Amino acid sequence: MQESRYNPGRIEEKWQRIWQDQEVFRSTHEDESLPKYYVLEMFPYPSGRIHMGHVRNYSIGDVVARMKRMQGYNVLHPMGWDAFGLPAENAAIKNNTHPAHWTYQNISYMRQELKRLGYSYDWSKELATCHPGYYQWEQLFFLQLYQKGLAYRKKAPVNWCPDCLTVLANEQVEAGLCWRCEAAVVKKELFQWFLRITDYAEELLQDLEKLAHGWPERVISMQKNWIGKSQGMEIEFPVNGLSSSVKVFTTRHDTLYGATFMSLAPEHELVPELIRDSPEQDRIREFIHRVSAQDQEERTAEETVKEGVFTGRYCINPATGENMPIYLANFVLLEYGTGAVMAVPAHDQRDLEFARKYNLPVRVVVRPEGHDLSPDDMTAAFSEPGTAVNSGQFSGKPTAQVQEEIADFLENKNLGRRKTNYRLRDWNISRQRFWGAPIPVIYCPQCGTVPVPREELPVLLPQEADMPLDGRSPLPELDSFVQTTCPECGGNARRETDTMDTFVESSWYFARFTAPRRKDAPFEPRAIKYWLPVDQYIGGIEHAILHLLYARFFVKALRDLGYWSLEEPFANLLTQGMVLKDGAKMSKSKGNVVDPDEMINRYGADTVRLYCLFASPPEKDLEWSDAAIEGSCRFLNRLWRLVEELGPALSPVGPCVDMNAAELSPQEKELRAAEHGALRKAGRDMLERFQFNTAIAAAMELVNALSQHKEVLTARSSGKKALSSALSTVLSIMAPITPHICEELWSRMGYKTSLARTPWPEYDSRALLQDEVLVVIQINGKLRSKMSVPADMDQEELKSLALEDAKVQKHIQGKSVTQLIVVPGKLVNIVVK
RNA sequence: GCGAGAGUGGCGGAAAUGGUAGACGCACUGGACUUAGGAUCCAGCGGUUUGUCCGUGGGGGUUCGACUCCCCCCUCUCGCACCA
């Protein structure tokens, strides 16, 4: 007994069961005879419950997956869990449990939530990164990278988040704050493991061009900026009285003659040597101490005043032979270039301010077009190109030429060399936290750093660990974990207790998804070759640099380890906007969170999906409106009633049934044109432009046309045929968006196969042709009248008909027609004077 | 400061290649059906001095014709930011 009222809860459960029982969404294995399509959404961190941002992200992905399936592609659409991470530890401490327990509990709850939304995932491919079956391969990659010198350990000033009690990679510090908790990050000297992403800087930059068509320009430019390539020179300035020299990186070696002093980062490695004999040592030390103690936010803030201290030492300008006092300056960054800057006050604003403050000489070496600079009272540095002056043999030449000549000059004298510098730093992957993949390394007092032998992998994260209440990792104090024997000498040794950054897991999960259960190797070559790269990747813009840069790097590094020949992981990228409520991002603290579960309970999954896709195009932010979602619900109810009302009278002939145009009534023709027109628009909008909102609008228009003409059309058998076809087309268009209701109505119309397995219908452009068309009449470009004319009317006829029009007559009275523009089938523009 | 994007009704948003501005939806108004309705259906819905003229942030320009193309300006959002 079928219900006549739309009951989303019941039908959604029903169809989810059918899809599952019949394994409708299981991807066919690598079937080389079928075109493949890999659509992937950024997998979630199992925080406890899904939020609207997930729903939006995954709804977009599901439309793409379902639509591609309808188009005959072999689709891979997997889902998994980015399951390592700090919140699990904090929650475990709070609830006195183990992070693993908390995490797996969350996963099973969130999996149900996703299933209730009817997403067409191939759940047989599900993976969780905290599972040893996953992270063991990551440990293997680490060993192989270590062997190749792409993973290394060094002591370095690193970013320390005092709240998370761990270090952060540079990418994870945003304006001096921790990306996760927004605490002010401080510098700390620690031994850490790094991945040599800088080896790939140039390739990561160059290959952005390959992504130009598939990735948003915004993301590409953000990555470009982050990599920060600049071309210049490395120049050495010998220190007076010492054997050392100060090395600088500069892009303005054309201003070398104007370098009057030297600025070093307070943490520069040469500093102890420079100040060893200085009588002012205490004062200098105090300065260094004060500056290094500042957190990054404070130190790099715009308001921070430039200040410095003289070291008492001088270095020699290799061009002029003059002495340049060496200063320490708070604005010089150790991380960038060489941590030392040749100061050219006349042509660099920072250097000028510094020079004025400490009374240092200013020498103009570039003359602007048309006027002279006055070194004694200039307040703004001149940093544009010009003509070299006061520059010895180079004087009188234009800046660009001087750049080349000075470069040659210094290279010949072995005082400097051309150099490309990148802002990108190596990726610090050590984390002083528990809930992550252990770094598979052993420290032996005899043999030093020894990698864990491959056959001893995985290094398991212990299940028995008690979480210290203060958030520190339990690993360093867990003897059963730490105490081990050296694989080389067999003596007592200690394990590394840091774990890997969780961004390492997400750097290769998309590849593991192609064969997630494979036991003897991380990947299955055939599956890799068939499925990769991901054809469409979908996720938030917040990963524009972080995850998306790391994943690109990993693909290149694993390529060099011989795993594949893949160059880039994601051929196309869609960055969806945020879900807002009352103009702000949803957050517990603002109290503006809309709970997906609650919405599904009230309206059903189809309505929630529909609203997420209809309210705005995917790239833009979506303003959640409790009122507007009612409209989506209303539409589905209207559709339901329409099928209930008409269904019994119609037989399942569509969609896009063949009809003989000559035998159709005008209304039938009109409906048919509307059907094929909507299909054309929806197909184009959904697939070529990912504009689901306008595709849905097209379906709504078709529903409106159906309702309008239904009485007249049911009177004739050809009319019923047209109605059935159009209704079937509506269901086909909506199927990827609101799959449950469409399946149900599809079967109620009498179709026997699942809509999920029904091909996307093809429109017939002949059906779009109409007998009569509306032609607008403009006078001087302004709309004045309209006329309905046969579609094939020729230009001359259109012209005369337009001129005869009564409204036109009134407007052109007493004026002379100078020109007549005709766009056949569209408009006539009458130009008068 | 540099880079990117965006300014359209009360609101979310439409208008491929320049060619009927405001599709579709929300809200609102009037009506119908009703014991009632926040259900449903019908009609209306940019402004206006209402058979009129004005309207896509502002000002210029190109064009028969500009939300769309060009120049200048304003505002907002995002990213980067002492990068040597």
PDB file of N, CA and C in Angstrom, chain A residues 612-659:
ATOM      1  N   CYS A 612      20.870  23.379  -0.024  1.00  0.00           N
ATOM      2  CA  CYS A 612      22.310  23.672  -0.072  1.00  0.00           C
ATOM      3  C   CYS A 612      22.771  23.976  -1.496  1.00  0.00           C
ATOM      4  N   LEU A 613      22.148  23.342  -2.459  1.00  0.00           N
ATOM      5  CA  LEU A 613      22.583  23.520  -3.837  1.00  0.00           C
ATOM      6  C   LEU A 613      21.858  24.666  -4.530  1.00  0.00           C
ATOM      7  N   PHE A 614      20.695  24.984  -4.023  1.00  0.00           N
ATOM      8  CA  PHE A 614      19.864  25.980  -4.699  1.00  0.00           C
ATOM      9  C   PHE A 614      20.132  27.399  -4.217  1.00  0.00           C
ATOM     10  N   ALA A 615      20.534  27.533  -2.956  1.00  0.00           N
ATOM     11  CA  ALA A 615      20.604  28.865  -2.347  1.00  0.00           C
ATOM     12  C   ALA A 615      21.695  29.746  -2.935  1.00  0.00           C
ATOM     13  N   SER A 616      22.753  29.167  -3.473  1.00  0.00           N
ATOM     14  CA  SER A 616      23.778  29.992  -4.107  1.00  0.00           C
ATOM     15  C   SER A 616      24.718  29.086  -4.894  1.00  0.00           C
ATOM     16  N   PRO A 617      25.461  29.646  -5.840  1.00  0.00           N
ATOM     17  CA  PRO A 617      26.402  28.801  -6.576  1.00  0.00           C
ATOM     18  C   PRO A 617      27.520  28.338  -5.637  1.00  0.00           C
ATOM     19  N   PRO A 618      28.115  27.183  -5.915  1.00  0.00           N
ATOM     20  CA  PRO A 618      29.012  26.533  -4.955  1.00  0.00           C
ATOM     21  C   PRO A 618      30.188  27.375  -4.481  1.00  0.00           C
ATOM     22  N   GLU A 619      30.738  28.207  -5.347  1.00  0.00           N
ATOM     23  CA  GLU A 619      31.926  28.944  -4.949  1.00  0.00           C
ATOM     24  C   GLU A 619      31.631  30.081  -3.963  1.00  0.00           C
ATOM     25  N   LYS A 620      30.395  30.528  -3.970  1.00  0.00           N
ATOM     26  CA  LYS A 620      30.063  31.652  -3.098  1.00  0.00           C
ATOM     27  C   LYS A 620      29.631  31.165  -1.729  1.00  0.00           C
ATOM     28  N   ASP A 621      29.709  32.082  -0.764  1.00  0.00           N
ATOM     29  CA  ASP A 621      29.208  31.747   0.558  1.00  0.00           C
ATOM     30  C   ASP A 621      27.700  31.545   0.487  1.00  0.00           C
ATOM     31  N   LEU A 622      27.212  30.711   1.370  1.00  0.00           N
ATOM     32  CA  LEU A 622      25.781  30.414   1.391  1.00  0.00           C
ATOM     33  C   LEU A 622      25.204  30.913   2.702  1.00  0.00           C
ATOM     34  N   GLU A 623      24.243  31.794   2.602  1.00  0.00           N
ATOM     35  CA  GLU A 623      23.600  32.304   3.805  1.00  0.00           C
ATOM     36  C   GLU A 623      22.440  31.383   4.159  1.00  0.00           C
ATOM     37  N   TRP A 624      22.523  30.740   5.292  1.00  0.00           N
ATOM     38  CA  TRP A 624      21.468  29.820   5.695  1.00  0.00           C
ATOM     39  C   TRP A 624      20.231  30.611   6.094  1.00  0.00           C
ATOM     40  N   SER A 625      19.072  30.177   5.587  1.00  0.00           N
ATOM     41  CA  SER A 625      17.827  30.850   5.962  1.00  0.00           C
ATOM     42  C   SER A 625      16.778  29.811   6.301  1.00  0.00           C
ATOM     43  N   ASP A 626      16.300  29.866   7.516  1.00  0.00           N
ATOM     44  CA  ASP A 626      15.278  28.920   7.947  1.00  0.00           C
ATOM     45  C   ASP A 626      14.004  29.084   7.132  1.00  0.00           C
ATOM     46  N   ALA A 627      13.791  30.309   6.640  1.00  0.00           N
ATOM     47  CA  ALA A 627      12.580  30.549   5.846  1.00  0.00           C
ATOM     48  C   ALA A 627      12.752  29.989   4.440  1.00  0.00           C
ATOM     49  N   ALA A 628      13.922  30.195   3.863  1.00  0.00           N
ATOM     50  CA  ALA A 628      14.113  29.827   2.464  1.00  0.00           C
ATOM     51  C   ALA A 628      14.131  28.312   2.255  1.00  0.00           C
ATOM     52  N   ILE A 629      14.553  27.565   3.258  1.00  0.00           N
ATOM     53  CA  ILE A 629      14.582  26.115   3.087  1.00  0.00           C
ATOM     54  C   ILE A 629      13.156  25.578   2.952  1.00  0.00           C
ATOM     55  N   GLU A 630      12.209  26.311   3.506  1.00  0.00           N
ATOM     56  CA  GLU A 630      10.796  25.940   3.348  1.00  0.00           C
ATOM     57  C   GLU A 630      10.427  25.877   1.870  1.00  0.00           C
ATOM     58  N   GLY A 631      10.995  26.795   1.106  1.00  0.00           N
ATOM     59  CA  GLY A 631      10.702  26.834  -0.315  1.00  0.00           C
ATOM     60  C   GLY A 631      11.170  25.579  -1.028  1.00  0.00           C
ATOM     61  N   SER A 632      12.336  25.075  -0.617  1.00  0.00           N
ATOM     62  CA  SER A 632      12.858  23.854  -1.221  1.00  0.00           C
ATOM     63  C   SER A 632      11.944  22.678  -0.886  1.00  0.00           C
ATOM     64  N   CYS A 633      11.495  22.657   0.334  1.00  0.00           N
ATOM     65  CA  CYS A 633      10.596  21.612   0.781  1.00  0.00           C
ATOM     66  C   CYS A 633       9.279  21.677   0.001  1.00  0.00           C
ATOM     67  N   ARG A 634       8.790  22.889  -0.172  1.00  0.00           N
ATOM     68  CA  ARG A 634       7.543  23.113  -0.897  1.00  0.00           C
ATOM     69  C   ARG A 634       7.642  22.602  -2.337  1.00  0.00           C
ATOM     70  N   PHE A 635       8.785  22.853  -2.951  1.00  0.00           N
ATOM     71  CA  PHE A 635       8.959  22.417  -4.332  1.00  0.00           C
ATOM     72  C   PHE A 635       8.869  20.887  -4.429  1.00  0.00           C
ATOM     73  N   LEU A 636       9.526  20.204  -3.512  1.00  0.00           N
ATOM     74  CA  LEU A 636       9.496  18.736  -3.552  1.00  0.00           C
ATOM     75  C   LEU A 636       8.069  18.225  -3.325  1.00  0.00           C
ATOM     76  N   ASN A 637       7.344  18.909  -2.463  1.00  0.00           N
ATOM     77  CA  ASN A 637       5.943  18.532  -2.250  1.00  0.00           C
ATOM     78  C   ASN A 637       5.102  18.742  -3.504  1.00  0.00           C
ATOM     79  N   ARG A 638       5.373  19.821  -4.177  1.00  0.00           N
ATOM     80  CA  ARG A 638       4.628  20.094  -5.422  1.00  0.00           C
ATOM     81  C   ARG A 638       4.923  19.020  -6.453  1.00  0.00           C
ATOM     82  N   LEU A 639       6.191  18.670  -6.553  1.00  0.00           N
ATOM     83  CA  LEU A 639       6.596  17.644  -7.504  1.00  0.00           C
ATOM     84  C   LEU A 639       5.906  16.315  -7.158  1.00  0.00           C
ATOM     85  N   TRP A 640       5.900  16.022  -5.888  1.00  0.00           N
ATOM     86  CA  TRP A 640       5.276  14.783  -5.427  1.00  0.00           C
ATOM     87  C   TRP A 640       3.787  14.759  -5.821  1.00  0.00           C
ATOM     88  N   ARG A 641       3.100  15.836  -5.527  1.00  0.00           N
ATOM     89  CA  ARG A 641       1.660  15.876  -5.816  1.00  0.00           C
ATOM     90  C   ARG A 641       1.394  15.779  -7.308  1.00  0.00           C
ATOM     91  N   LEU A 642       2.271  16.412  -8.072  1.00  0.00           N
ATOM     92  CA  LEU A 642       2.103  16.396  -9.523  1.00  0.00           C
ATOM     93  C   LEU A 642       2.158  14.959 -10.050  1.00  0.00           C
ATOM     94  N   VAL A 643       3.125  14.205  -9.569  1.00  0.00           N
ATOM     95  CA  VAL A 643       3.245  12.815 -10.023  1.00  0.00           C
ATOM     96  C   VAL A 643       2.076  11.987  -9.502  1.00  0.00           C
ATOM     97  N   GLU A 644       1.705  12.211  -8.255  1.00  0.00           N
ATOM     98  CA  GLU A 644       0.579  11.469  -7.688  1.00  0.00           C
ATOM     99  C   GLU A 644      -0.695  11.714  -8.487  1.00  0.00           C
ATOM    100  N   GLU A 645      -0.849  12.967  -8.912  1.00  0.00           N
ATOM    101  CA  GLU A 645      -2.058  13.348  -9.619  1.00  0.00           C
ATOM    102  C   GLU A 645      -2.057  12.808 -11.049  1.00  0.00           C
ATOM    103  N   LEU A 646      -0.922  12.992 -11.733  1.00  0.00           N
ATOM    104  CA  LEU A 646      -0.876  12.630 -13.146  1.00  0.00           C
ATOM    105  C   LEU A 646      -0.457  11.186 -13.385  1.00  0.00           C
ATOM    106  N   GLY A 647       0.368  10.679 -12.497  1.00  0.00           N
ATOM    107  CA  GLY A 647       0.977   9.373 -12.685  1.00  0.00           C
ATOM    108  C   GLY A 647       0.028   8.292 -13.198  1.00  0.00           C
ATOM    109  N   PRO A 648      -1.077   8.067 -12.537  1.00  0.00           N
ATOM    110  CA  PRO A 648      -1.966   6.971 -12.946  1.00  0.00           C
ATOM    111  C   PRO A 648      -2.411   7.076 -14.406  1.00  0.00           C
ATOM    112  N   ALA A 649      -2.512   8.296 -14.924  1.00  0.00           N
ATOM    113  CA  ALA A 649      -2.994   8.461 -16.289  1.00  0.00           C
ATOM    114  C   ALA A 649      -1.873   8.308 -17.318  1.00  0.00           C
ATOM    115  N   LEU A 650      -0.620   8.301 -16.847  1.00  0.00           N
ATOM    116  CA  LEU A 650       0.495   8.317 -17.786  1.00  0.00           C
ATOM    117  C   LEU A 650       1.214   6.979 -17.820  1.00  0.00           C
ATOM    118  N   SER A 651       1.733   6.648 -18.966  1.00  0.00           N
ATOM    119  CA  SER A 651       2.584   5.467 -19.005  1.00  0.00           C
ATOM    120  C   SER A 651       4.045   5.917 -19.132  1.00  0.00           C
ATOM    121  N   PRO A 652       4.967   5.122 -18.633  1.00  0.00           N
ATOM    122  CA  PRO A 652       6.373   5.543 -18.563  1.00  0.00           C
ATOM    123  C   PRO A 652       7.060   5.496 -19.931  1.00  0.00           C
ATOM    124  N   VAL A 653       6.909   6.550 -20.674  1.00  0.00           N
ATOM    125  CA  VAL A 653       7.438   6.565 -22.047  1.00  0.00           C
ATOM    126  C   VAL A 653       8.724   7.366 -22.198  1.00  0.00           C
ATOM    127  N   GLY A 654       9.019   8.174 -21.180  1.00  0.00           N
ATOM    128  CA  GLY A 654      10.112   9.128 -21.333  1.00  0.00           C
ATOM    129  C   GLY A 654      11.382   8.658 -20.692  1.00  0.00           C
ATOM    130  N   PRO A 655      12.292   9.572 -20.425  1.00  0.00           N
ATOM    131  CA  PRO A 655      12.248  10.987 -20.818  1.00  0.00           C
ATOM    132  C   PRO A 655      12.615  11.192 -22.291  1.00  0.00           C
ATOM    133  N   CYS A 656      12.288  12.383 -22.778  1.00  0.00           N
ATOM    134  CA  CYS A 656      12.629  12.783 -24.140  1.00  0.00           C
ATOM    135  C   CYS A 656      12.137  11.766 -25.170  1.00  0.00           C
ATOM    136  N   VAL A 657      10.893  11.402 -25.017  1.00  0.00           N
ATOM    137  CA  VAL A 657      10.312  10.448 -25.949  1.00  0.00           C
ATOM    138  C   VAL A 657      10.242  11.079 -27.349  1.00  0.00           C
ATOM    139  N   ASP A 658      10.400  10.219 -28.344  1.00  0.00           N
ATOM    140  CA  ASP A 658      10.270  10.692 -29.725  1.00  0.00           C
ATOM    141  C   ASP A 658       8.837  11.066 -30.020  1.00  0.00           C
ATOM    142  N   MET A 659       8.641  12.212 -30.636  1.00  0.00           N
ATOM    143  CA  MET A 659       7.277  12.593 -31.007  1.00  0.00           C
ATOM    144  C   MET A 659       7.321  13.210 -32.390  1.00  0.00           C
TER     145      MET A 659
END
